[in-house]
CSV table of C-alpha atoms in Angstrom, one decimal:
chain,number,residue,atom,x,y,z
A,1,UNK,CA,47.3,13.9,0.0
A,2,UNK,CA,47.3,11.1,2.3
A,3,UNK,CA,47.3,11.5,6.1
A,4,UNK,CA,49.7,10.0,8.0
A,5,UNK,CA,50.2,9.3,12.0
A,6,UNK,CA,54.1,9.4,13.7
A,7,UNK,CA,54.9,9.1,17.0
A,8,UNK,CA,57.0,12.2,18.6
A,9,UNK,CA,60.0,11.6,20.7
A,10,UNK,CA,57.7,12.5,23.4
A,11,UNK,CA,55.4,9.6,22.8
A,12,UNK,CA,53.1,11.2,21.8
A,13,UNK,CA,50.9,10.5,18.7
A,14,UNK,CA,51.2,13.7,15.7
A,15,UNK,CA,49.2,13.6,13.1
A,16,UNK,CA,48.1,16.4,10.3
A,17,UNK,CA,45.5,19.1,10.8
A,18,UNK,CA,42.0,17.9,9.5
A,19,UNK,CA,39.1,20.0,9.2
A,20,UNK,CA,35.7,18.6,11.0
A,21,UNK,CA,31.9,19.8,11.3
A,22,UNK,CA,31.4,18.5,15.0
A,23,UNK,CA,31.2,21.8,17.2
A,24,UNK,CA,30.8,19.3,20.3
A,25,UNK,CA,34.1,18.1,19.3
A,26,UNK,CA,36.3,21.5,19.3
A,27,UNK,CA,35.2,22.5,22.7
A,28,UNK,CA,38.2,20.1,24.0
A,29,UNK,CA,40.8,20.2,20.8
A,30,UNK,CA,43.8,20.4,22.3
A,31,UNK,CA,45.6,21.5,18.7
A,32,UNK,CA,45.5,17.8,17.4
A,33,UNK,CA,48.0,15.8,20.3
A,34,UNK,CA,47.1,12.9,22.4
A,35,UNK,CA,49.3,11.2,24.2
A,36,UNK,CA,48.7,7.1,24.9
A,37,UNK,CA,48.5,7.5,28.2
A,38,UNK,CA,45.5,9.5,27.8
A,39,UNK,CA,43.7,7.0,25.9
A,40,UNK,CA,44.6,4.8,28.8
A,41,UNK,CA,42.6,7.3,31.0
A,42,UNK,CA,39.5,6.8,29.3
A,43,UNK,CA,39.7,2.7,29.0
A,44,UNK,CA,40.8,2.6,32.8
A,45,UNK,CA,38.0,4.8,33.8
A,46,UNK,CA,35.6,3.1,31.4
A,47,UNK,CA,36.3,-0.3,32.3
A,48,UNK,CA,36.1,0.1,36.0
A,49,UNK,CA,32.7,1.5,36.6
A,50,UNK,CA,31.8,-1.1,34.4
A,51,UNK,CA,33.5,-3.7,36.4
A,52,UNK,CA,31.9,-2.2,39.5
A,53,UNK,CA,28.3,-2.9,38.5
A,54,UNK,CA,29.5,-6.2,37.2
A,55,UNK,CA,30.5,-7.1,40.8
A,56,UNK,CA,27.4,-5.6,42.8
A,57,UNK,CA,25.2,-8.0,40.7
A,58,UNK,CA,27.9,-10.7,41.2
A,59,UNK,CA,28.4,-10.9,44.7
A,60,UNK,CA,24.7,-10.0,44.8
A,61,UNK,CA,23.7,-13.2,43.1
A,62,UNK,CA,25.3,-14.7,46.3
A,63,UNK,CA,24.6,-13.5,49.2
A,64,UNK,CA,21.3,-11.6,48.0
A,65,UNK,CA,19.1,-12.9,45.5
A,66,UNK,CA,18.7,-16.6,46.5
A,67,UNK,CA,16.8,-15.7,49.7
A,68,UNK,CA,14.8,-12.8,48.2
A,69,UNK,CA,13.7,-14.1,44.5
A,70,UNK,CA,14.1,-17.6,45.0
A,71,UNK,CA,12.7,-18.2,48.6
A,72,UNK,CA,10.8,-21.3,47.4
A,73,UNK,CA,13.7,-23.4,47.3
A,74,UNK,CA,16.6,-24.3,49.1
A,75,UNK,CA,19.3,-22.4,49.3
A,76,UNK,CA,21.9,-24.3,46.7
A,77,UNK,CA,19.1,-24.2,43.9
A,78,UNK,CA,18.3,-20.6,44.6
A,79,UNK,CA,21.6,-19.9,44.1
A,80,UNK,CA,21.9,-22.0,40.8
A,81,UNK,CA,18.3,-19.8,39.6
A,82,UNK,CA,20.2,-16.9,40.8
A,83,UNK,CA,23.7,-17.8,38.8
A,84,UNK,CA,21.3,-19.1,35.6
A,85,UNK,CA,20.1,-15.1,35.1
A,86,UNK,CA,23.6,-13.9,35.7
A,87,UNK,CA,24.6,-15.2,32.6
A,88,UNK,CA,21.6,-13.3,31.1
A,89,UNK,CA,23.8,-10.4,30.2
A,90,UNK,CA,26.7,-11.9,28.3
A,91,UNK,CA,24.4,-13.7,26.3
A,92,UNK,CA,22.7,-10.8,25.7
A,93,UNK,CA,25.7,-8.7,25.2
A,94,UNK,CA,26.6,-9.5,21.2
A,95,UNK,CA,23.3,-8.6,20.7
A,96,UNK,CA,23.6,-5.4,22.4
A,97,UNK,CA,27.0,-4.6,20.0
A,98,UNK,CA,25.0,-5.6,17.0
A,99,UNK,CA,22.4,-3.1,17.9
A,100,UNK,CA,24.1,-0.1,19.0
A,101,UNK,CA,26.7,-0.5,16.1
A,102,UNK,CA,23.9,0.3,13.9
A,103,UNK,CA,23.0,3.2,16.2
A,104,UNK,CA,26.6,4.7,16.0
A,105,UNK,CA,26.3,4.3,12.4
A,106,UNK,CA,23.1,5.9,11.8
A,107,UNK,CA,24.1,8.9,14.0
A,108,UNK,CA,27.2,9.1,15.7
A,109,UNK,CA,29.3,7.6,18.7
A,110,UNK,CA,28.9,10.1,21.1
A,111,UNK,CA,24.9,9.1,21.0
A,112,UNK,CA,25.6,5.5,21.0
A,113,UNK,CA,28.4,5.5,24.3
A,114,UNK,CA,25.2,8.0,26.0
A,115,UNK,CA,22.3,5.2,25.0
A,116,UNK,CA,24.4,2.7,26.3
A,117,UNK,CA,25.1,4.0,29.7
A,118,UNK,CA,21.9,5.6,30.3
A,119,UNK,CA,20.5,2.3,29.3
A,120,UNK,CA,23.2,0.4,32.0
A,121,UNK,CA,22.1,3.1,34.8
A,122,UNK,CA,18.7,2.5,34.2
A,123,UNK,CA,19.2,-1.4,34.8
A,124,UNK,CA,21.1,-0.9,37.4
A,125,UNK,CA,18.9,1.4,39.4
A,126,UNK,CA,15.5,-0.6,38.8
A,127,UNK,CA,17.2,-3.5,39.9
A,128,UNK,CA,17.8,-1.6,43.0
A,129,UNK,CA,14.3,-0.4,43.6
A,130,UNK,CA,13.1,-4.0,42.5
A,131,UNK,CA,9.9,-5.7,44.8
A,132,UNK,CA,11.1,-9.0,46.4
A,133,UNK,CA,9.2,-12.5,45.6
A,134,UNK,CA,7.5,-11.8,48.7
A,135,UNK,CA,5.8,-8.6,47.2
A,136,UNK,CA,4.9,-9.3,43.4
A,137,UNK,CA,5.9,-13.4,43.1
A,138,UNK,CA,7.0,-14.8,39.8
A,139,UNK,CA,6.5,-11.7,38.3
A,140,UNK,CA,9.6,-9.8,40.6
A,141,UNK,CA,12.2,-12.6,38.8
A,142,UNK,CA,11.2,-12.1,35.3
A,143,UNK,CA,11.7,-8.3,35.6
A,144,UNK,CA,14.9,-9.2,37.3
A,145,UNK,CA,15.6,-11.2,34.5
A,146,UNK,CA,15.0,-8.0,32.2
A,147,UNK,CA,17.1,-6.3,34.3
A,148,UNK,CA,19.8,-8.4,33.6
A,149,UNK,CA,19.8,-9.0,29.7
A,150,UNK,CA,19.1,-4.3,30.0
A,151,UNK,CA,22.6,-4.7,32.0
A,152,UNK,CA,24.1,-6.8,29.0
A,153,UNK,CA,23.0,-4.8,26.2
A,154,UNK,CA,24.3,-2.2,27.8
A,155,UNK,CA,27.8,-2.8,28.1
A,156,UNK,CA,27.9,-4.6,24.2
A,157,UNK,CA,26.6,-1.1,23.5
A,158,UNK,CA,28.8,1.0,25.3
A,159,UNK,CA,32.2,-0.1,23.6
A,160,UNK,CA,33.8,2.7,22.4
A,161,UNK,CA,37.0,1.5,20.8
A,162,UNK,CA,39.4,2.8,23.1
A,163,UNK,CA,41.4,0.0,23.9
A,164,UNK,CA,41.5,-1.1,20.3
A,165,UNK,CA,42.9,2.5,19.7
A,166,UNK,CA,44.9,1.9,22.8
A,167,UNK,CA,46.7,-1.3,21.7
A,168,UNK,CA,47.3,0.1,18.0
A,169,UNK,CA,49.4,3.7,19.0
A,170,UNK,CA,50.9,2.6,21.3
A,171,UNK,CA,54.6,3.0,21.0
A,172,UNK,CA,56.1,-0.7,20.0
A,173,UNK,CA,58.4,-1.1,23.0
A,174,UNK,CA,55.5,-0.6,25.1
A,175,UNK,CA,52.1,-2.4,24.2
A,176,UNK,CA,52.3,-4.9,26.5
A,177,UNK,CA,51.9,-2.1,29.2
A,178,UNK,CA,49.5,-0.4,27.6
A,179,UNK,CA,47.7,-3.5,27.0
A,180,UNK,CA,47.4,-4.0,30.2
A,181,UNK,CA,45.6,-0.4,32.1
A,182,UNK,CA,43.0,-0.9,30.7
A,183,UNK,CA,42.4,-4.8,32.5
A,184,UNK,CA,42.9,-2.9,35.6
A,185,UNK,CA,39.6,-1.8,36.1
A,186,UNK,CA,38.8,-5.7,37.1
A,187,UNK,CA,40.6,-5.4,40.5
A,188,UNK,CA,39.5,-1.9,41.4
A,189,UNK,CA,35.8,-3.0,40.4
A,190,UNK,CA,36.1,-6.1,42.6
A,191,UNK,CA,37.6,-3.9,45.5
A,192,UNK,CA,35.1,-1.0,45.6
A,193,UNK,CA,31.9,-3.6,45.1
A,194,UNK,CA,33.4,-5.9,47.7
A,195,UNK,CA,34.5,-3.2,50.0
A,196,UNK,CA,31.0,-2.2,50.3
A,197,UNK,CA,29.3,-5.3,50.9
A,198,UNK,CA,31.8,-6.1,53.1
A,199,UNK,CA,31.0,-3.3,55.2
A,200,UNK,CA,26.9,-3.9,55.2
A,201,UNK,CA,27.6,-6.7,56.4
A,202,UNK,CA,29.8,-6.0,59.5
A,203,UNK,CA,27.2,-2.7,60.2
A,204,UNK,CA,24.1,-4.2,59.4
A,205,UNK,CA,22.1,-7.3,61.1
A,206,UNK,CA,21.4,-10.3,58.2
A,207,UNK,CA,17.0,-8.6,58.2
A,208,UNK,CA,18.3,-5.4,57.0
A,209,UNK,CA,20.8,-6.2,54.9
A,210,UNK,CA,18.5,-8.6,52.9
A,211,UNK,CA,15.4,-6.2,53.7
A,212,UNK,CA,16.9,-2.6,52.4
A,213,UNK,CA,21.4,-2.8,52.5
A,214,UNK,CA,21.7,-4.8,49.8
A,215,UNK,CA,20.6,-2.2,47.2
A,216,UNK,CA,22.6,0.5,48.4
A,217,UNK,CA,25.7,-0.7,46.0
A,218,UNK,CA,23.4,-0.3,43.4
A,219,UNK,CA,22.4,3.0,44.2
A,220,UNK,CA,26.4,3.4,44.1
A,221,UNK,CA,26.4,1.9,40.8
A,222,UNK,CA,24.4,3.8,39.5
A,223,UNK,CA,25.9,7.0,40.6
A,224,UNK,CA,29.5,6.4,39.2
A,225,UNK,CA,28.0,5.4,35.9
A,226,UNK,CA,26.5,8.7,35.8
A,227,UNK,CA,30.1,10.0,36.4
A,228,UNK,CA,32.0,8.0,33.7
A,229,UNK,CA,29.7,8.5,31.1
A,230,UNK,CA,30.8,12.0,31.3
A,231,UNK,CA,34.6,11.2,31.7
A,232,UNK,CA,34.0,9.0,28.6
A,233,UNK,CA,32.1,11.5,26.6
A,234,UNK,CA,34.7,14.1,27.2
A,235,UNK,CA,37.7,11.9,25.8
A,236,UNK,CA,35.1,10.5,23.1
A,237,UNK,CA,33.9,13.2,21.4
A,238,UNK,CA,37.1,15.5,21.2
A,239,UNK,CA,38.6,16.2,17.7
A,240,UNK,CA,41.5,14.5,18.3
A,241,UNK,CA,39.9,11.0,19.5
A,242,UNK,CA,37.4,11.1,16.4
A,243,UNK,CA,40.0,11.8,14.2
A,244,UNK,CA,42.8,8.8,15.4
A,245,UNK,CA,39.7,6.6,15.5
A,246,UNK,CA,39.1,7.4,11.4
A,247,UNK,CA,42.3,7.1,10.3
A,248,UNK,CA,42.9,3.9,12.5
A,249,UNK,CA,39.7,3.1,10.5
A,250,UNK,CA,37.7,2.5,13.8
A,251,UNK,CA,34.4,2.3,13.1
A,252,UNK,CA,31.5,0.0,12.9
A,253,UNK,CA,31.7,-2.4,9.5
A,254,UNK,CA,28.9,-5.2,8.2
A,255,UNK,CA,28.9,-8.0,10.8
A,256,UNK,CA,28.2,-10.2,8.0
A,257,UNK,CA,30.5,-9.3,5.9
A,258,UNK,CA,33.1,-9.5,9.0
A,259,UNK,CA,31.9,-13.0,9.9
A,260,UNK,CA,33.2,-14.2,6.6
A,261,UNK,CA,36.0,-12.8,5.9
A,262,UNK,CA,37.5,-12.2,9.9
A,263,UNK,CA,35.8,-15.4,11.2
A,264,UNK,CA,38.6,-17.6,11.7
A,265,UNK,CA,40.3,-14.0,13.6
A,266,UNK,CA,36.9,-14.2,15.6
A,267,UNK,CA,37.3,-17.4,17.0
A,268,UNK,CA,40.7,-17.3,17.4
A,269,UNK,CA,40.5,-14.3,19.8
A,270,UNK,CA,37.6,-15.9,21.8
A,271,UNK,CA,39.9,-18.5,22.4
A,272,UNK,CA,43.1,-17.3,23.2
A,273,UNK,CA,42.3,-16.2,26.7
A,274,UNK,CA,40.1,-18.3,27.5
A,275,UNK,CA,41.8,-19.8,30.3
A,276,UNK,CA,42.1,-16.4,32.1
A,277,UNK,CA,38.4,-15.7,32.0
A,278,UNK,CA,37.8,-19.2,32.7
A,279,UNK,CA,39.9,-18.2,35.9
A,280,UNK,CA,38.5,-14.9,36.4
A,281,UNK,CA,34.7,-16.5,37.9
A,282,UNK,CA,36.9,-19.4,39.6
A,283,UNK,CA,38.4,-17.1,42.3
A,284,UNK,CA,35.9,-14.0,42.7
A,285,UNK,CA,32.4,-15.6,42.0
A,286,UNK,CA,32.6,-18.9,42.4
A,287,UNK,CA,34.2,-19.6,46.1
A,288,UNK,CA,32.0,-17.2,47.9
A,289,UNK,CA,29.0,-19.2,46.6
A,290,UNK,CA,30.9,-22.3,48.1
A,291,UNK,CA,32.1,-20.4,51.3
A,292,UNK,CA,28.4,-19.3,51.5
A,293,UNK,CA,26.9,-22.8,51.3
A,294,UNK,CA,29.4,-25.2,52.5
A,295,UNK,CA,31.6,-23.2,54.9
A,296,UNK,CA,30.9,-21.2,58.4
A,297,UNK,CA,33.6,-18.5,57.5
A,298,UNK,CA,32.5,-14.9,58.1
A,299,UNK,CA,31.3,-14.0,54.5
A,300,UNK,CA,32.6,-10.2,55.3
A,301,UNK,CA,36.2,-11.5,56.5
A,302,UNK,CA,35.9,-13.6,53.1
A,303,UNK,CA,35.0,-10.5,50.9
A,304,UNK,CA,38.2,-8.8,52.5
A,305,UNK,CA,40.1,-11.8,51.8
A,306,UNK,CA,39.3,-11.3,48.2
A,307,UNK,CA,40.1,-7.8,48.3
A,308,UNK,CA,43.4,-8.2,49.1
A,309,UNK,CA,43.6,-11.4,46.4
A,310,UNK,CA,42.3,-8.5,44.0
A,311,UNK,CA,45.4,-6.2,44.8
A,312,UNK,CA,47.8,-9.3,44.1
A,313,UNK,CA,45.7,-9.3,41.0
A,314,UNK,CA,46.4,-5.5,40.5
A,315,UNK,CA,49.9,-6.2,40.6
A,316,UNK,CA,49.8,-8.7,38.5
A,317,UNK,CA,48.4,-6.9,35.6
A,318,UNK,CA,51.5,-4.6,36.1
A,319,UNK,CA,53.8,-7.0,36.1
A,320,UNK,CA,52.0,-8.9,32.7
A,321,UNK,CA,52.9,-5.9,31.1
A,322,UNK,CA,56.5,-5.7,31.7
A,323,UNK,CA,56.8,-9.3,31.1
A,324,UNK,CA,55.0,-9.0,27.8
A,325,UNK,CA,57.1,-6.7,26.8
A,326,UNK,CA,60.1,-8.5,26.8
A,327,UNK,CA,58.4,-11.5,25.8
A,328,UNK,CA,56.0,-11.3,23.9
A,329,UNK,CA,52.0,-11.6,24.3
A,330,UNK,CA,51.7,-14.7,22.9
A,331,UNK,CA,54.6,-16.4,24.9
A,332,UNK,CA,52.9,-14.6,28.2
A,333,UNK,CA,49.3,-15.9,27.3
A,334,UNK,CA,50.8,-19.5,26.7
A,335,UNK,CA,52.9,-20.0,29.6
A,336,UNK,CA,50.0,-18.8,31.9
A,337,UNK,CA,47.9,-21.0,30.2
A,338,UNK,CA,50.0,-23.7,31.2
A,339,UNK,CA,50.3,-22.4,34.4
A,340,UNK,CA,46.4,-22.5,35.1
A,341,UNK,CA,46.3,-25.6,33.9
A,342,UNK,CA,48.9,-26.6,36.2
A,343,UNK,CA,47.0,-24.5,38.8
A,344,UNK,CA,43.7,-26.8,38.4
A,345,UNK,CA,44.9,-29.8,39.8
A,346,UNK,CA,45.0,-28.1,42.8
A,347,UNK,CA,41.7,-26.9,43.3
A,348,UNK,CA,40.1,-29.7,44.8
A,349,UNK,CA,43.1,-30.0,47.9
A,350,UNK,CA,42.8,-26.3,48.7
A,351,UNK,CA,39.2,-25.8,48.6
A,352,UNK,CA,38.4,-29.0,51.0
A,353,UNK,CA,42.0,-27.6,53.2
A,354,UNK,CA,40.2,-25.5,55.2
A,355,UNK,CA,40.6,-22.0,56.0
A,356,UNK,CA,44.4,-22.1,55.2
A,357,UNK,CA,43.9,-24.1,51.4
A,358,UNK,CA,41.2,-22.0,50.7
A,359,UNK,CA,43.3,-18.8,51.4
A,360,UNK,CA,45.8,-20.1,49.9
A,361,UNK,CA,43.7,-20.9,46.7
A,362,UNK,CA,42.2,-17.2,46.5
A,363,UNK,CA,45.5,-15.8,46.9
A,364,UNK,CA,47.4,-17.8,44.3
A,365,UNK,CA,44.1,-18.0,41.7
A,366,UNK,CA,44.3,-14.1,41.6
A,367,UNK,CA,48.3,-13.7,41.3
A,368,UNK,CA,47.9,-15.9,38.0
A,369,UNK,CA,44.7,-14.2,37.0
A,370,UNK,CA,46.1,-10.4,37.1
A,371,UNK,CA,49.3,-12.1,35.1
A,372,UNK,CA,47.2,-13.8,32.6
A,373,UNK,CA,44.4,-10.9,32.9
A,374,UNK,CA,46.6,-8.2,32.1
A,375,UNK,CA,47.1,-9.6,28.4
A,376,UNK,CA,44.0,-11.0,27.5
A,377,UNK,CA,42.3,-7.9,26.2
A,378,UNK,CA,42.9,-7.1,22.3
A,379,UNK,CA,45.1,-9.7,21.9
A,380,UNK,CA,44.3,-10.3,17.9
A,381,UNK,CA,43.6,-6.6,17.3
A,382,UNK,CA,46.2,-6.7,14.4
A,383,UNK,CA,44.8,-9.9,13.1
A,384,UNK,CA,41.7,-8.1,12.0
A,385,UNK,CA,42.2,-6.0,8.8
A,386,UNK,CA,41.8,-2.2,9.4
A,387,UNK,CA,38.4,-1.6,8.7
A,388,UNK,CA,37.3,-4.7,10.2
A,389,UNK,CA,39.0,-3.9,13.9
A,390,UNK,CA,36.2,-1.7,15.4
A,391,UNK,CA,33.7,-4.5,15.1
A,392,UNK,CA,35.8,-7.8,15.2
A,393,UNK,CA,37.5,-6.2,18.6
A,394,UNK,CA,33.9,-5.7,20.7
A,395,UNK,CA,32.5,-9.1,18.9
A,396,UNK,CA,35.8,-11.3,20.1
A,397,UNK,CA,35.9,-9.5,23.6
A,398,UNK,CA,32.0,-10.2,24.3
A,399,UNK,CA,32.2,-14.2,22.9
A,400,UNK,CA,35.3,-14.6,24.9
A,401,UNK,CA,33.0,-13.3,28.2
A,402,UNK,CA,30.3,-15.9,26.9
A,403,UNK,CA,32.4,-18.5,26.5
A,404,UNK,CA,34.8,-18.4,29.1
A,405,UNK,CA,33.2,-16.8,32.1
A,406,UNK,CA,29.1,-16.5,31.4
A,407,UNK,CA,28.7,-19.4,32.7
A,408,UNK,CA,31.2,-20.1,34.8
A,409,UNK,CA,29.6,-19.9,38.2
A,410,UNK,CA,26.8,-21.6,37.5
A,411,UNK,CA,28.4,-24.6,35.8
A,412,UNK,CA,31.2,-24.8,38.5
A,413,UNK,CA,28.8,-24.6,41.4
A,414,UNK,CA,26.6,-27.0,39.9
A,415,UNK,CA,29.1,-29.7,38.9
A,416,UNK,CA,31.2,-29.2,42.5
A,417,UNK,CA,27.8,-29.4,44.5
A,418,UNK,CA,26.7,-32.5,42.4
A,419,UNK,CA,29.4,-34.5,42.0
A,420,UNK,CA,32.6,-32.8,43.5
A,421,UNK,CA,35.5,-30.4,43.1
A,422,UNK,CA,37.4,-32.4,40.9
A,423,UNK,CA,34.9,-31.2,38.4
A,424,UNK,CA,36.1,-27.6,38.9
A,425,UNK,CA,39.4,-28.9,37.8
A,426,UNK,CA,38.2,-30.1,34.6
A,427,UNK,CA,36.3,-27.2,33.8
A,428,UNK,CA,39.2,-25.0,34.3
A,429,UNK,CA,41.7,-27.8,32.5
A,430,UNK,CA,39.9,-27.4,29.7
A,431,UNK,CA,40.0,-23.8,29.8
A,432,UNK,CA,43.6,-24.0,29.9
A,433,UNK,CA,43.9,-26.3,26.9
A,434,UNK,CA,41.0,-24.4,24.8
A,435,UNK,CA,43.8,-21.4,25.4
A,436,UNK,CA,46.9,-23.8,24.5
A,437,UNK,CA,44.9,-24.8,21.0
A,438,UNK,CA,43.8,-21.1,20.3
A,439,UNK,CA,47.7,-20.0,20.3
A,440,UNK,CA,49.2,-22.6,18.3
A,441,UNK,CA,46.7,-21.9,15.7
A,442,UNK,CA,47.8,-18.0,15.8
A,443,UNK,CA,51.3,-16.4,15.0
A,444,UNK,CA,50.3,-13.0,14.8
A,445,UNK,CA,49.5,-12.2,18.9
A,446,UNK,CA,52.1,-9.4,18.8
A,447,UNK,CA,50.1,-5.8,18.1
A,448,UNK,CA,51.5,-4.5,15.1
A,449,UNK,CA,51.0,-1.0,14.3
């Protein structure tokens, strides 16, 4: 007889007994109920360790590596070298979903999600302990360069379907909130990472911090992905999780087959938001590589600056979810696309304004990113046909990364250093409109169940 899944009064998701081999997976059956907000646990947990060693490397690309791998050149190019192997890992990153959906399917998820993070940790801590130019030359920025595309592997290969799973049980009056816990892992990533640099710089002088402080947020790193991957392999491998995730049909499929039958789904969702990860580099990486260059601001009062842009953000995301709710995710995605693309025009004004346009542009660039942010994950998870979803959800998420924000610091850095702000606009205008023409080609944004 066929299985079916209700939702309780309670919110809560029921579903029949089912009988399963996996011993790991009864230690934490909890007699076959999980609650959405559980799932939310795991994807908020999940997301922001992730987003913490995002950030380290980020802000590290900065203030860090253009003085100790790139001391041969001046301090704009090193910074461009620098920005160049940051986009490393999300080119990487499809590759590493490819790869470690074959490993899920060979053996099992549980020994994919552990691959995948001791895979991250290990990137992040050889980064960490990784000689300077000074010590081993050329050699020190290819294995940073190594590094980085280990980093992006890592995270394709550590999705675990959660916030598909997430978006799909959800009950219907409410997936615009759900949608959106998971996306706040982004502004408690960018708080914690900032946080700390912000204080190694106020403690330490400019020789230690290059010489041994910068590595201490990714000994950090490190340690809280250590942490999650436990969290994640206890809500993982329960027999409740496996068994939601088979009947939702949430499980690796043939890419190839996927590509042509979901391919127009594919693109679509890489699309939709691209404005908001367009956004996402424009107000966290981006202006403390100009502040850094072109400005004599304190780059620790500028980190805090960000950090309270970031809770805006939080908020946001909150608020993205309420007002999803009542109108709909693709009428919140559009309007904020028109409202970065409004947003744009401004960026040239603020940025050259001095210490009051320039606050004024962090501030108001991370109120419209947590808005636009907070909706931008999953957001064609129904397009995909059931057993396609596992699959086409990673796939869309990692293009949309590659084609909205890989590249984002570098080309905005390059084209405001070379030939002026007004060039940022553009590149976020066309962001906007790439968003705009994504939507009008989709009328099935809302998650269906």
């Amino acid at each position: 007889m066929a299985n079916t899944t209700t939702f309780g009064g309670n919110g809560r998701v029921d579903y029949p007994p089912r009988h399963t081999d996996s011993g790991a997976r009864n230690i934490n059956s909890r007699d076959g109920h999980i609650a959405p907000g559980e799932i939310a646990i795991g994807v908020v947990i999940g997301r922001a360790s992730e987003y913490f060693d995002f950030f380290v490397y980020a802000i590290a690309s900065v203030l860090v590596f253009p003085s100790i791998f790139f001391p041969f050149d001046g301090r704009l190019e090193g910074t461009l070298y620098a920005f160049a192997i940051f986009a490393f890992a999300f080119i990487a990153r499809p590759f590493g979903t490819l790869a470690f959906m074959y490993i899920q399917q060979r053996f099992n998820r549980e020994t994919k999600l552990t691959l995948a993070l001791v895979l991250l940790g290990a990137s992040t801590a050889g980064i960490a302990f990784l000689p300077t130019y000074a010590t081993l030359g050329p050699l020190s920025i290819l294995l940073l360069s190594v590094l980085r595309v280990g980093q992006g592997v890592a995270l394709g290969g550590s999705w675990d379907g959660l916030p598909s799973l997430l978006a799909l049980n959800a009950p219907p009056n409410k997936r615009g909130w759900y949608a959106m816990l998971g996306q706040l892992g982004a502004p408690v990533g960018f708080i914690l990472a900032a946080g700390l640099f912000s204080f190694l710089l106020s403690t330490l002088d400019n020789t230690d911090f290059l010489d041994w402080g910068w590595r201490y947020p990714f000994y950090v790193a490190f340690a809280i992905n250590v942490v999650a991957l436990f969290a994640r392999l206890r809500l993982v491998s329960t027999t409740e999780y496996s068994r939601l995730l088979d009947e939702r049909e949430l499980e690796p499929t043939n890419v190839i087959e996927m590509s042509h039958s979901q391919g127009r789904n594919i693109l679509i969702g890489a699309l939709a938001a691209l404005a908001s990860y367009a956004l996402f580099h424009l107000v966290t990486v981006f202006p403390l590589s100009w502040i850094n260059l072109y400005s004599s601001r304190s780059i620790a009062d500028f980190l805090q600056l960000q950090m309270g842009g970031a809770v805006l953000a939080a908020v946001g995301i909150v608020l993205s979810g309420l007002i999803a709710d009542r109108f709909g995710r693709r009428s919140t995605l559009g309007a904020l696309a028109v409202l970065i693309g409004v947003f744009s025009g401004f960026v040239p004004m603020l940025m050259d304004g001095g210490a009051l346009g320039q606050n004024v542009f962090i501030l108001t660039g991370f109120c419209l990113l947590g808005l636009s942010y907070g909706q931008a994950a999953g957001a064609v998870t129904a397009n995909f046909e059931a057993k396609y979803r596992y699959t086409g959800a990673a796939l869309t998420s990692d293009l949309a990364w590659l084609v909205g924000a890989g590249f984002a610091p570098l080309v905005a850095l390059g084209l405001s250093a070379h030939f002026g702000l007004a060039y940022v606009s553009l590149y976020l205008l066309s962001g906007a409109v790439g968003s705009l023409a994504a939507l009008s080609l989709n009328r099935a944004l809302e998650i269906r169940d």
